[in-house]
mmCIF file of C-alpha atoms and ligand atoms in Angstrom:
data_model
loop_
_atom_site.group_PDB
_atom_site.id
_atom_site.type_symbol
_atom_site.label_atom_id
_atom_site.label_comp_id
_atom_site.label_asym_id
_atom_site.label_seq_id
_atom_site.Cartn_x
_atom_site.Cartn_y
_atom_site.Cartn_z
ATOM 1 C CA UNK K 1 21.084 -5.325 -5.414
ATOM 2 C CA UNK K 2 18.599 -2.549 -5.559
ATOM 3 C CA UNK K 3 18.288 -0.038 -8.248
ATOM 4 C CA UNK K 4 16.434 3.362 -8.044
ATOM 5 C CA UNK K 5 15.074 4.090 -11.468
ATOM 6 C CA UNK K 6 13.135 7.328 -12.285
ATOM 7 C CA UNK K 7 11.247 7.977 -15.581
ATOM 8 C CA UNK K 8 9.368 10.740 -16.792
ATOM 9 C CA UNK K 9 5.905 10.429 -18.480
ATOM 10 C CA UNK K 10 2.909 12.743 -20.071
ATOM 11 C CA UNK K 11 1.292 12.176 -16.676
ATOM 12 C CA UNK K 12 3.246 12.264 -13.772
ATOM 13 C CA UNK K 13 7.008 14.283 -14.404
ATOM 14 C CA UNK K 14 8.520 12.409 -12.247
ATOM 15 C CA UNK K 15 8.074 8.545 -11.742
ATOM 16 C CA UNK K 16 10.574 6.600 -9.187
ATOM 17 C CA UNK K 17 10.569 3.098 -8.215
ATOM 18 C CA UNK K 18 13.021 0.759 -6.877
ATOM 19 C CA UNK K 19 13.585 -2.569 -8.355
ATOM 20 C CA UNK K 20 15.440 -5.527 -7.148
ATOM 21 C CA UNK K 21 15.664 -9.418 -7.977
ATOM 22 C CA UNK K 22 14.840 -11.461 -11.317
ATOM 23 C CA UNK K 23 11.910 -13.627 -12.115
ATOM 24 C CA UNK K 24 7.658 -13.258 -11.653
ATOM 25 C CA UNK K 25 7.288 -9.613 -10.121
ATOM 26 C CA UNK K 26 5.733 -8.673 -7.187
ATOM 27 C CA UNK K 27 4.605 -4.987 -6.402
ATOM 28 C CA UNK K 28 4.831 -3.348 -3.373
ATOM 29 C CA UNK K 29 2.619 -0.157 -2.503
ATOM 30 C CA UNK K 30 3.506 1.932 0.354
ATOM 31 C CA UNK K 31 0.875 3.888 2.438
ATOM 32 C CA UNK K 32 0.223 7.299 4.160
ATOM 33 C CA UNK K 33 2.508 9.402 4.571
ATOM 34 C CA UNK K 34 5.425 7.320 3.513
ATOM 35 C CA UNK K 35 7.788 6.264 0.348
ATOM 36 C CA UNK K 36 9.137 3.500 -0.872
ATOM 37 C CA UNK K 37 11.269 3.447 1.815
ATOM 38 C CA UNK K 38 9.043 1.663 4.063
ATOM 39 C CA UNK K 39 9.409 -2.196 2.108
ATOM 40 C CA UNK K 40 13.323 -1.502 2.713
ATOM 41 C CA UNK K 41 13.394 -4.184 5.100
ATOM 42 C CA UNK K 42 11.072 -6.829 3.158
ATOM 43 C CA UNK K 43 12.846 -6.241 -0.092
ATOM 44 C CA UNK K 44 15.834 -8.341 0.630
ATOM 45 C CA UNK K 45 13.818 -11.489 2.091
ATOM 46 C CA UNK K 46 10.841 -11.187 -1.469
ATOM 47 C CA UNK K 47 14.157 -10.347 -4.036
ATOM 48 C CA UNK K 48 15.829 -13.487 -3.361
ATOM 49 C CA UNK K 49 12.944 -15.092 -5.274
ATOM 50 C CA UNK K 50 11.037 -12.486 -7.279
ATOM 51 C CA UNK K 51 11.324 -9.255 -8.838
ATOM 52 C CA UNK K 52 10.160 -6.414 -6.727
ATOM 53 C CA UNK K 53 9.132 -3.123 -8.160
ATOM 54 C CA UNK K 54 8.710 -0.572 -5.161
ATOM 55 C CA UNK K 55 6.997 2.829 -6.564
ATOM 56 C CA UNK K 56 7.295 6.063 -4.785
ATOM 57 C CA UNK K 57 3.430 7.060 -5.411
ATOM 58 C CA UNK K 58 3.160 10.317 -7.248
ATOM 59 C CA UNK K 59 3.360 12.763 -4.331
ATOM 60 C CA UNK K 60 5.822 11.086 -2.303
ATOM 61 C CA UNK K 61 10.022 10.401 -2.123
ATOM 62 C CA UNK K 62 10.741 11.405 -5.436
ATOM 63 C CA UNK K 63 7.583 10.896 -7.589
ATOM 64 C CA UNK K 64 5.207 13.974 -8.356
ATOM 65 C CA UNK K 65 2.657 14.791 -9.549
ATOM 66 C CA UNK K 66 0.973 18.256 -11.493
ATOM 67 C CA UNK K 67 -1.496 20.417 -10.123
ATOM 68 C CA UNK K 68 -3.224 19.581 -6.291
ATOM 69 C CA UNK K 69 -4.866 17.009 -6.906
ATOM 70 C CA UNK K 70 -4.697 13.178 -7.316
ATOM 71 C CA UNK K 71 -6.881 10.002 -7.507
ATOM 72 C CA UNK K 72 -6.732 6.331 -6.184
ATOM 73 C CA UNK K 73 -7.040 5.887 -9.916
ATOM 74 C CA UNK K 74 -4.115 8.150 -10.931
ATOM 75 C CA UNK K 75 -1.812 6.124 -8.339
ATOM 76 C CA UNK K 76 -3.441 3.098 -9.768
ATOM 77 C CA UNK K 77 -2.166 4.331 -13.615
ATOM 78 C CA UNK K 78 1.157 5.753 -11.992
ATOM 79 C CA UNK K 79 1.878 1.910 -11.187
ATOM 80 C CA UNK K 80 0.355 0.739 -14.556
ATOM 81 C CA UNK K 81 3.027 3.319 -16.158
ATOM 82 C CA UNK K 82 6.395 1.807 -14.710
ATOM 83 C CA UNK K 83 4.737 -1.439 -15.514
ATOM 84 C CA UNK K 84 4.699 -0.498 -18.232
ATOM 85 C CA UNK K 85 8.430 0.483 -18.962
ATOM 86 C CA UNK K 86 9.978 -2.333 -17.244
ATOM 87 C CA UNK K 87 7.418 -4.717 -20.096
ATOM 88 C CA UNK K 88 5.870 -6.683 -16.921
ATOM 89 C CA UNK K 89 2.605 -8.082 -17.974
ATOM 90 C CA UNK K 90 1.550 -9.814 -14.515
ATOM 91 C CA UNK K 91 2.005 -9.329 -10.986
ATOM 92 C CA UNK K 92 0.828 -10.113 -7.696
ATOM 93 C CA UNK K 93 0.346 -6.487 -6.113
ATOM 94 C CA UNK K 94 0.538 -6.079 -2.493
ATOM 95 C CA UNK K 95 -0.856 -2.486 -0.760
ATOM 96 C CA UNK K 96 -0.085 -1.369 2.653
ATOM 97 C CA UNK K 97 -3.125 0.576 3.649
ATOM 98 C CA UNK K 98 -3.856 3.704 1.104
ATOM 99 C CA UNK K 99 -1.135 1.222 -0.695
ATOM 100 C CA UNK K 100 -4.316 -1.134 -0.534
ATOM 101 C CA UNK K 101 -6.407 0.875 -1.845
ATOM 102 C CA UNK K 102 -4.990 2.149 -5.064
ATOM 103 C CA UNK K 103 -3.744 -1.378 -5.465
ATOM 104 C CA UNK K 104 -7.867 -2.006 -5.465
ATOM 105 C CA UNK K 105 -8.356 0.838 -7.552
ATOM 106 C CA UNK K 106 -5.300 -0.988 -10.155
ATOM 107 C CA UNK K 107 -6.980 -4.136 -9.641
ATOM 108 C CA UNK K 108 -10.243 -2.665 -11.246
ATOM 109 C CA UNK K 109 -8.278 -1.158 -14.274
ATOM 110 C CA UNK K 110 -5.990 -3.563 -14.834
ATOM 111 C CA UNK K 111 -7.898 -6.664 -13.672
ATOM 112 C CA UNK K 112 -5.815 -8.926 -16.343
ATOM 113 C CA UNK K 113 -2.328 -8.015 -15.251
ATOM 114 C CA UNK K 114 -3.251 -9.292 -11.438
ATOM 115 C CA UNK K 115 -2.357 -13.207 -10.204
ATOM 116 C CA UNK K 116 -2.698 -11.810 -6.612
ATOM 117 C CA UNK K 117 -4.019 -8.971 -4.591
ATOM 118 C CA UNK K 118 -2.492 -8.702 -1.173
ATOM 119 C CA UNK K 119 -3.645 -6.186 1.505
ATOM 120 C CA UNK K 120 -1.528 -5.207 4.289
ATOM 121 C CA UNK K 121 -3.506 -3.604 6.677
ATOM 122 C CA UNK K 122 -6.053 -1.788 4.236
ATOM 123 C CA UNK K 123 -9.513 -2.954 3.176
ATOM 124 C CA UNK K 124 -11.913 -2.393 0.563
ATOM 125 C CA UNK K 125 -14.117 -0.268 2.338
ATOM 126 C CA UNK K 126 -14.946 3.236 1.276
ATOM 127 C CA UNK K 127 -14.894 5.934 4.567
ATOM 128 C CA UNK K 128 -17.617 6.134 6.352
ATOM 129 C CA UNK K 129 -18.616 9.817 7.201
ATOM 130 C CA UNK K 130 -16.827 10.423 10.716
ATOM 131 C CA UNK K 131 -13.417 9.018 9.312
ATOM 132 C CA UNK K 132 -14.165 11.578 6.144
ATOM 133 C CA UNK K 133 -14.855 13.814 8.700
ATOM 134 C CA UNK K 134 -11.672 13.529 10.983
ATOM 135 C CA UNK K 135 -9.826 14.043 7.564
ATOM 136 C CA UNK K 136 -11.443 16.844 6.877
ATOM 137 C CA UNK K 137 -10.412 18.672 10.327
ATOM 138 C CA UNK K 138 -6.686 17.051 9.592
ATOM 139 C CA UNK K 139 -6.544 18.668 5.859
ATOM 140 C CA UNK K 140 -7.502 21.848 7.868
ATOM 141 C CA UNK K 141 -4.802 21.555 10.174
ATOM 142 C CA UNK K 142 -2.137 21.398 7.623
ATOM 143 C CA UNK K 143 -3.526 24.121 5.820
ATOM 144 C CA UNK K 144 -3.273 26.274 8.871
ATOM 145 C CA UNK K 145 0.770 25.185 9.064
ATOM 146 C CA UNK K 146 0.204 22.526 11.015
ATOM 147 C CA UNK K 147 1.405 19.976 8.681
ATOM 148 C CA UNK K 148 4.991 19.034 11.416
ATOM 149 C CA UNK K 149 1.948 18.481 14.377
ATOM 150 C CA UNK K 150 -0.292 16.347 12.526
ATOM 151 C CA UNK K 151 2.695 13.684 11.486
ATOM 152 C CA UNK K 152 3.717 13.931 15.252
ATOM 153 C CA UNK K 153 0.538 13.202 16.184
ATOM 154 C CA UNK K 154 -0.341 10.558 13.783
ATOM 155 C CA UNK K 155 2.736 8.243 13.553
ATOM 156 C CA UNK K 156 3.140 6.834 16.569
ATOM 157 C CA UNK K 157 -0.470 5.802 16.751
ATOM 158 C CA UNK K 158 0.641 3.140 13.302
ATOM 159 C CA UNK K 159 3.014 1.357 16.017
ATOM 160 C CA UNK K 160 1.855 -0.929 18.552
ATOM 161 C CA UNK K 161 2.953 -0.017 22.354
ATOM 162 C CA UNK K 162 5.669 -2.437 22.854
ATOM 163 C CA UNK K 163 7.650 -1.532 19.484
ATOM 164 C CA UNK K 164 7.253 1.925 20.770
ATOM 165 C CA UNK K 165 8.588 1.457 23.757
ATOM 166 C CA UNK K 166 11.657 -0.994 22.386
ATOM 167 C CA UNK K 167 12.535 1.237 19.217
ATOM 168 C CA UNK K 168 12.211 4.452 19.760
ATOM 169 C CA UNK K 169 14.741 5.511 16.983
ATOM 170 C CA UNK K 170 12.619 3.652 14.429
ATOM 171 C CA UNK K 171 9.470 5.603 15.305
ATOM 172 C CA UNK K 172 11.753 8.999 15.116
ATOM 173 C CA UNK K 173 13.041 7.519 11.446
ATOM 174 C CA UNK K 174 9.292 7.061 10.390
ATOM 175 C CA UNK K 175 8.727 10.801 11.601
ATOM 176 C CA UNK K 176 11.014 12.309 9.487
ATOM 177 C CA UNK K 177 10.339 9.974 6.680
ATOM 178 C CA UNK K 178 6.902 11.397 6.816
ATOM 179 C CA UNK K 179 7.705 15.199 7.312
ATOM 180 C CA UNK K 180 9.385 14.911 4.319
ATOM 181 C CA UNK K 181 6.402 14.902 2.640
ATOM 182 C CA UNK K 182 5.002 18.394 1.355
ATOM 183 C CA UNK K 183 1.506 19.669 2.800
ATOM 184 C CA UNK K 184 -0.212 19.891 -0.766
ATOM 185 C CA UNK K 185 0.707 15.639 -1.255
ATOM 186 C CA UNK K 186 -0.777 15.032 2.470
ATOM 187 C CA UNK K 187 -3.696 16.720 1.572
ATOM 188 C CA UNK K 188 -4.118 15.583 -2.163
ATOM 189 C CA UNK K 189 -3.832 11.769 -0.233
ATOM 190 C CA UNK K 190 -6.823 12.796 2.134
ATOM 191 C CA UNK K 191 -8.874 13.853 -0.770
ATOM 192 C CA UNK K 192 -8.552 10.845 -2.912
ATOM 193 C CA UNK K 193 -9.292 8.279 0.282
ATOM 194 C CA UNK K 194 -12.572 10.499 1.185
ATOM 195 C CA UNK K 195 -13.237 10.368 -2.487
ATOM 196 C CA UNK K 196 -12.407 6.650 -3.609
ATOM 197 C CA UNK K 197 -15.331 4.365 -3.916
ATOM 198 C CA UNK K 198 -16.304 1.355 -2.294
ATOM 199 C CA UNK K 199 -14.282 -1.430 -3.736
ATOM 200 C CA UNK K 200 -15.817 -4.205 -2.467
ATOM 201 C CA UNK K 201 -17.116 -5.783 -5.566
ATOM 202 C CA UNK K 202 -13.522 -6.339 -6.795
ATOM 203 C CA UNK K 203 -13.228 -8.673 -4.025
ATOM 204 C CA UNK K 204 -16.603 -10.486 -4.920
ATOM 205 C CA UNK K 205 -15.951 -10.712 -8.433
ATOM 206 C CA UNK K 206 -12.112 -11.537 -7.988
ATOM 207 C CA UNK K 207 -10.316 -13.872 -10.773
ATOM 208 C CA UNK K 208 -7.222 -13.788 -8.410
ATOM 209 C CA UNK K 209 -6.480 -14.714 -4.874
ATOM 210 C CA UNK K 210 -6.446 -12.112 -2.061
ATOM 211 C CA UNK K 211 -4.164 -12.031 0.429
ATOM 212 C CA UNK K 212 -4.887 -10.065 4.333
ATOM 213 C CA UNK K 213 -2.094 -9.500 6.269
ATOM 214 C CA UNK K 214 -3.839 -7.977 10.006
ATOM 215 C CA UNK K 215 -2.332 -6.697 12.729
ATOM 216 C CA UNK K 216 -4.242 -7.500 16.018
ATOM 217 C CA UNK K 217 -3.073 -4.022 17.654
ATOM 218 C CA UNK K 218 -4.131 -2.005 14.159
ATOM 219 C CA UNK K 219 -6.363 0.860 15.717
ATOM 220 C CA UNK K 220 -6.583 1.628 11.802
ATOM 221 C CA UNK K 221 -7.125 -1.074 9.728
ATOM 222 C CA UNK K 222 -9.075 -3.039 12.390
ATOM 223 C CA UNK K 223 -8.671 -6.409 11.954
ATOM 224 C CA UNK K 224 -12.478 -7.796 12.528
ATOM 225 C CA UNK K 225 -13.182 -5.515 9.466
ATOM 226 C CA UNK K 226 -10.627 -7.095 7.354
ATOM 227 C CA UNK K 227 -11.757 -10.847 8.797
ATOM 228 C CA UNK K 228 -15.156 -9.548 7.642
ATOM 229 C CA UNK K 229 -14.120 -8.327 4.090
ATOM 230 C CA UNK K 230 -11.682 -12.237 3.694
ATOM 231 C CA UNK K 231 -15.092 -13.851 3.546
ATOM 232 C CA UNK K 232 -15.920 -12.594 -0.110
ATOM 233 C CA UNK K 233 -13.220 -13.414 -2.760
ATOM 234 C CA UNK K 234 -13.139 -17.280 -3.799
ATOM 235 C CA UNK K 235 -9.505 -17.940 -2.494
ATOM 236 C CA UNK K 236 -8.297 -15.881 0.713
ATOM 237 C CA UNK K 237 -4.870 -15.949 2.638
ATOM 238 C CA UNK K 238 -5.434 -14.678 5.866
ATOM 239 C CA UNK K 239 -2.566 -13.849 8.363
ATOM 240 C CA UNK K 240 -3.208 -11.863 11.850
ATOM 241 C CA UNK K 241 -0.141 -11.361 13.703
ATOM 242 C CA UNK K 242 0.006 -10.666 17.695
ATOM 243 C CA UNK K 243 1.865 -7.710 18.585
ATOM 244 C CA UNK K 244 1.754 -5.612 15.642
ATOM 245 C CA UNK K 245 -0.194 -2.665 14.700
ATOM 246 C CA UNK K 246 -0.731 -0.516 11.529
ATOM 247 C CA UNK K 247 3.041 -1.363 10.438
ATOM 248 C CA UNK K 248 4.016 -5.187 9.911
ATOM 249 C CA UNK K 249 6.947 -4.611 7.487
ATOM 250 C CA UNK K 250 8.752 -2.517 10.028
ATOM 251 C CA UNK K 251 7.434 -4.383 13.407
ATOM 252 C CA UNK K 252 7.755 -7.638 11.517
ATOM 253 C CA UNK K 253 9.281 -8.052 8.659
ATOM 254 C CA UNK K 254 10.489 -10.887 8.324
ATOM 255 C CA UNK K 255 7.173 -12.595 9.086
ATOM 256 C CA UNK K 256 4.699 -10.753 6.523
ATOM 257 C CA UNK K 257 7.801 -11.104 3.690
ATOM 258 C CA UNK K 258 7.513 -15.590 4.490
ATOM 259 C CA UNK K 259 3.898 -14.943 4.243
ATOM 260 C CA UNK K 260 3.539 -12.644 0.702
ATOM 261 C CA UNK K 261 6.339 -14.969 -0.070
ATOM 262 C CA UNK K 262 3.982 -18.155 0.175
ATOM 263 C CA UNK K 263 1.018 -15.938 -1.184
ATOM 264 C CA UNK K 264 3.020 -15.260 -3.970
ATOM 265 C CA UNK K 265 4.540 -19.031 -5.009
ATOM 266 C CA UNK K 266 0.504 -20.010 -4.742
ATOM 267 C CA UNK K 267 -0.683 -17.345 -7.243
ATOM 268 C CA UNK K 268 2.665 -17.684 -9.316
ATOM 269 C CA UNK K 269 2.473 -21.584 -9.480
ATOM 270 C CA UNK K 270 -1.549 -22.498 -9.305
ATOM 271 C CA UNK K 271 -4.634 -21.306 -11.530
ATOM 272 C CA UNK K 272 -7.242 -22.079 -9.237
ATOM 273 C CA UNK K 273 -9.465 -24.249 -10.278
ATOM 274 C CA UNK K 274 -12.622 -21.653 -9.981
ATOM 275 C CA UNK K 275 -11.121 -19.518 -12.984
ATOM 276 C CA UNK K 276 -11.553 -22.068 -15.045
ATOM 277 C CA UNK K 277 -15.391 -22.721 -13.742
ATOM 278 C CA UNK K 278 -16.331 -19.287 -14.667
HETATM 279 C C1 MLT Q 1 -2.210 4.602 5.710
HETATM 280 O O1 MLT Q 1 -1.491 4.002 6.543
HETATM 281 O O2 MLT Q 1 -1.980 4.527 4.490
HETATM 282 C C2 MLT Q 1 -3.368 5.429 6.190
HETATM 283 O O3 MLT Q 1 -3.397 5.477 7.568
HETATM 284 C C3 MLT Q 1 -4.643 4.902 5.633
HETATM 285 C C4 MLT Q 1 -5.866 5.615 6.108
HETATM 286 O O4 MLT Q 1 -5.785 6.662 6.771
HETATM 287 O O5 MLT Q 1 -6.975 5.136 5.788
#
């Protein structure tokens, strides 16, 4: 059974996460422009074994945040926060895309609380200037009230071509999970990926295995960057899956849940053996 919990804290009003399942927890991030709606179908396969927190990041379903603005590193406390109040000490955190990268930013501030870092679809890559640039045109866009054109424009290209073709009511349900998200959160999110860092030295200097889940259609995260990036922590899981784009835990979810689900019994059940060397 899932339950929606909200709290309130000193830094974000409005906190809300799902939870479901007992035992070792394992967090799920969501990306850009979604909620926690998006692990809905992973949840049930991951619960049967684990606890599973699922935050709405400040900004999106029914999280918030003050002012315009918010960080990779707020998201990163937002997540330390409901930790926090559900007395978790240790997770293995898994980030789909800007999911990835405030679960890098968390892994950086809360390096002790991590057995496992898994990225779905993200990397650890800051932008490079022409993707801070196409943001920049996109945060202009919305400003200008074209905030309903830019999510039509930019969902379907997370889908690869045959799930578009075979479910289009799925791609319409990810649409208007999306335009439910206010202009001033899209654009906040834009700001803090142009302005997080490069996080690749949490990957080099990584106490904890890392996980890549690729999709070989991603036109987003490309998957020869993240092949690149598995090369640097000591212990990698890599999985690339055929057919799938931006979006595994909707285009296949029962494959990437077996897969954090292994991922997750090795950092759970092993210390490997290079932690103790250091
Ligand atoms: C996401 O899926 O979270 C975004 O597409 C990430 C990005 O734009 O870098």
């Amino acid at each position: 059974m899932t339950e929606t919990i909200k709290i309130e804290t000193d830094l974000f009003p409005v906190l809300a996460y799902n939870k479901a399942g007992n035992g070792s927890a394992i967090v799920l991030l969501h990306g850009f422009p979604e909620s926690r709606k998006l692990w809905d179908k992973v949840v049930p396969f991951l619960a049967a074994y684990y606890k599973v927190i699922v935050p709405d990041m400040p900004g999106s379903g029914d999280s918030t945040f003050n002012g315009d603005e918010v960080s990779m590193e707020q998201l990163a406390d937002s997540v330390a926060l409901i930790l926090e109040h559900e007395h978790i000490k240790e997770v293995v955190i898994a980030g789909h895309s800007m999911g990835g990268y405030a679960a890098l930013a968390f892994a950086e501030r809360y390096k002790p609380k991590v057995k496992g870092l898994s990225l779905v679809h993200s990397n650890a890559s800051a932008d490079d200037e022409p993707k801070k640039e196409l943001r920049r045109k996109s945060i202009e866009l919305i400003r200008k009230g074209g905030r309903e054109a830019f999510i039509r424009q930019m969902i379907p290209n997370l889908f690869s071509g045959t799930f578009k073709t075979n479910h289009p009511k799925a791609l319409e349900a990810n649409i208007n999970e999306g335009l439910k998200l206010e202009g001033r959160s899209l654009i906040a999110f834009y700001n803090a990926m142009i302005n997080r860092p490069d996080r690749i030295s949490i990957l080099q200097n990584a106490i904890f295995p890392v996980q890549w889940l690729a999709g070989k259609e991603d036109t987003i995260a490309a998957p020869a960057k993240m092949l690149q990036q598995s090369m640097l922590a000591n212990v990698n899981f890599v999985s690339v899956y055929p057919g799938v784009a931006h979006m595994s835990m909707i285009e296949d979810p029962e494959r990437i849940s077996r897969d954090i689900l292994e991922f997750a019994a090795y950092c759970f059940s092993n210390k490997p053996k290079h932690v103790d060397a250091k």
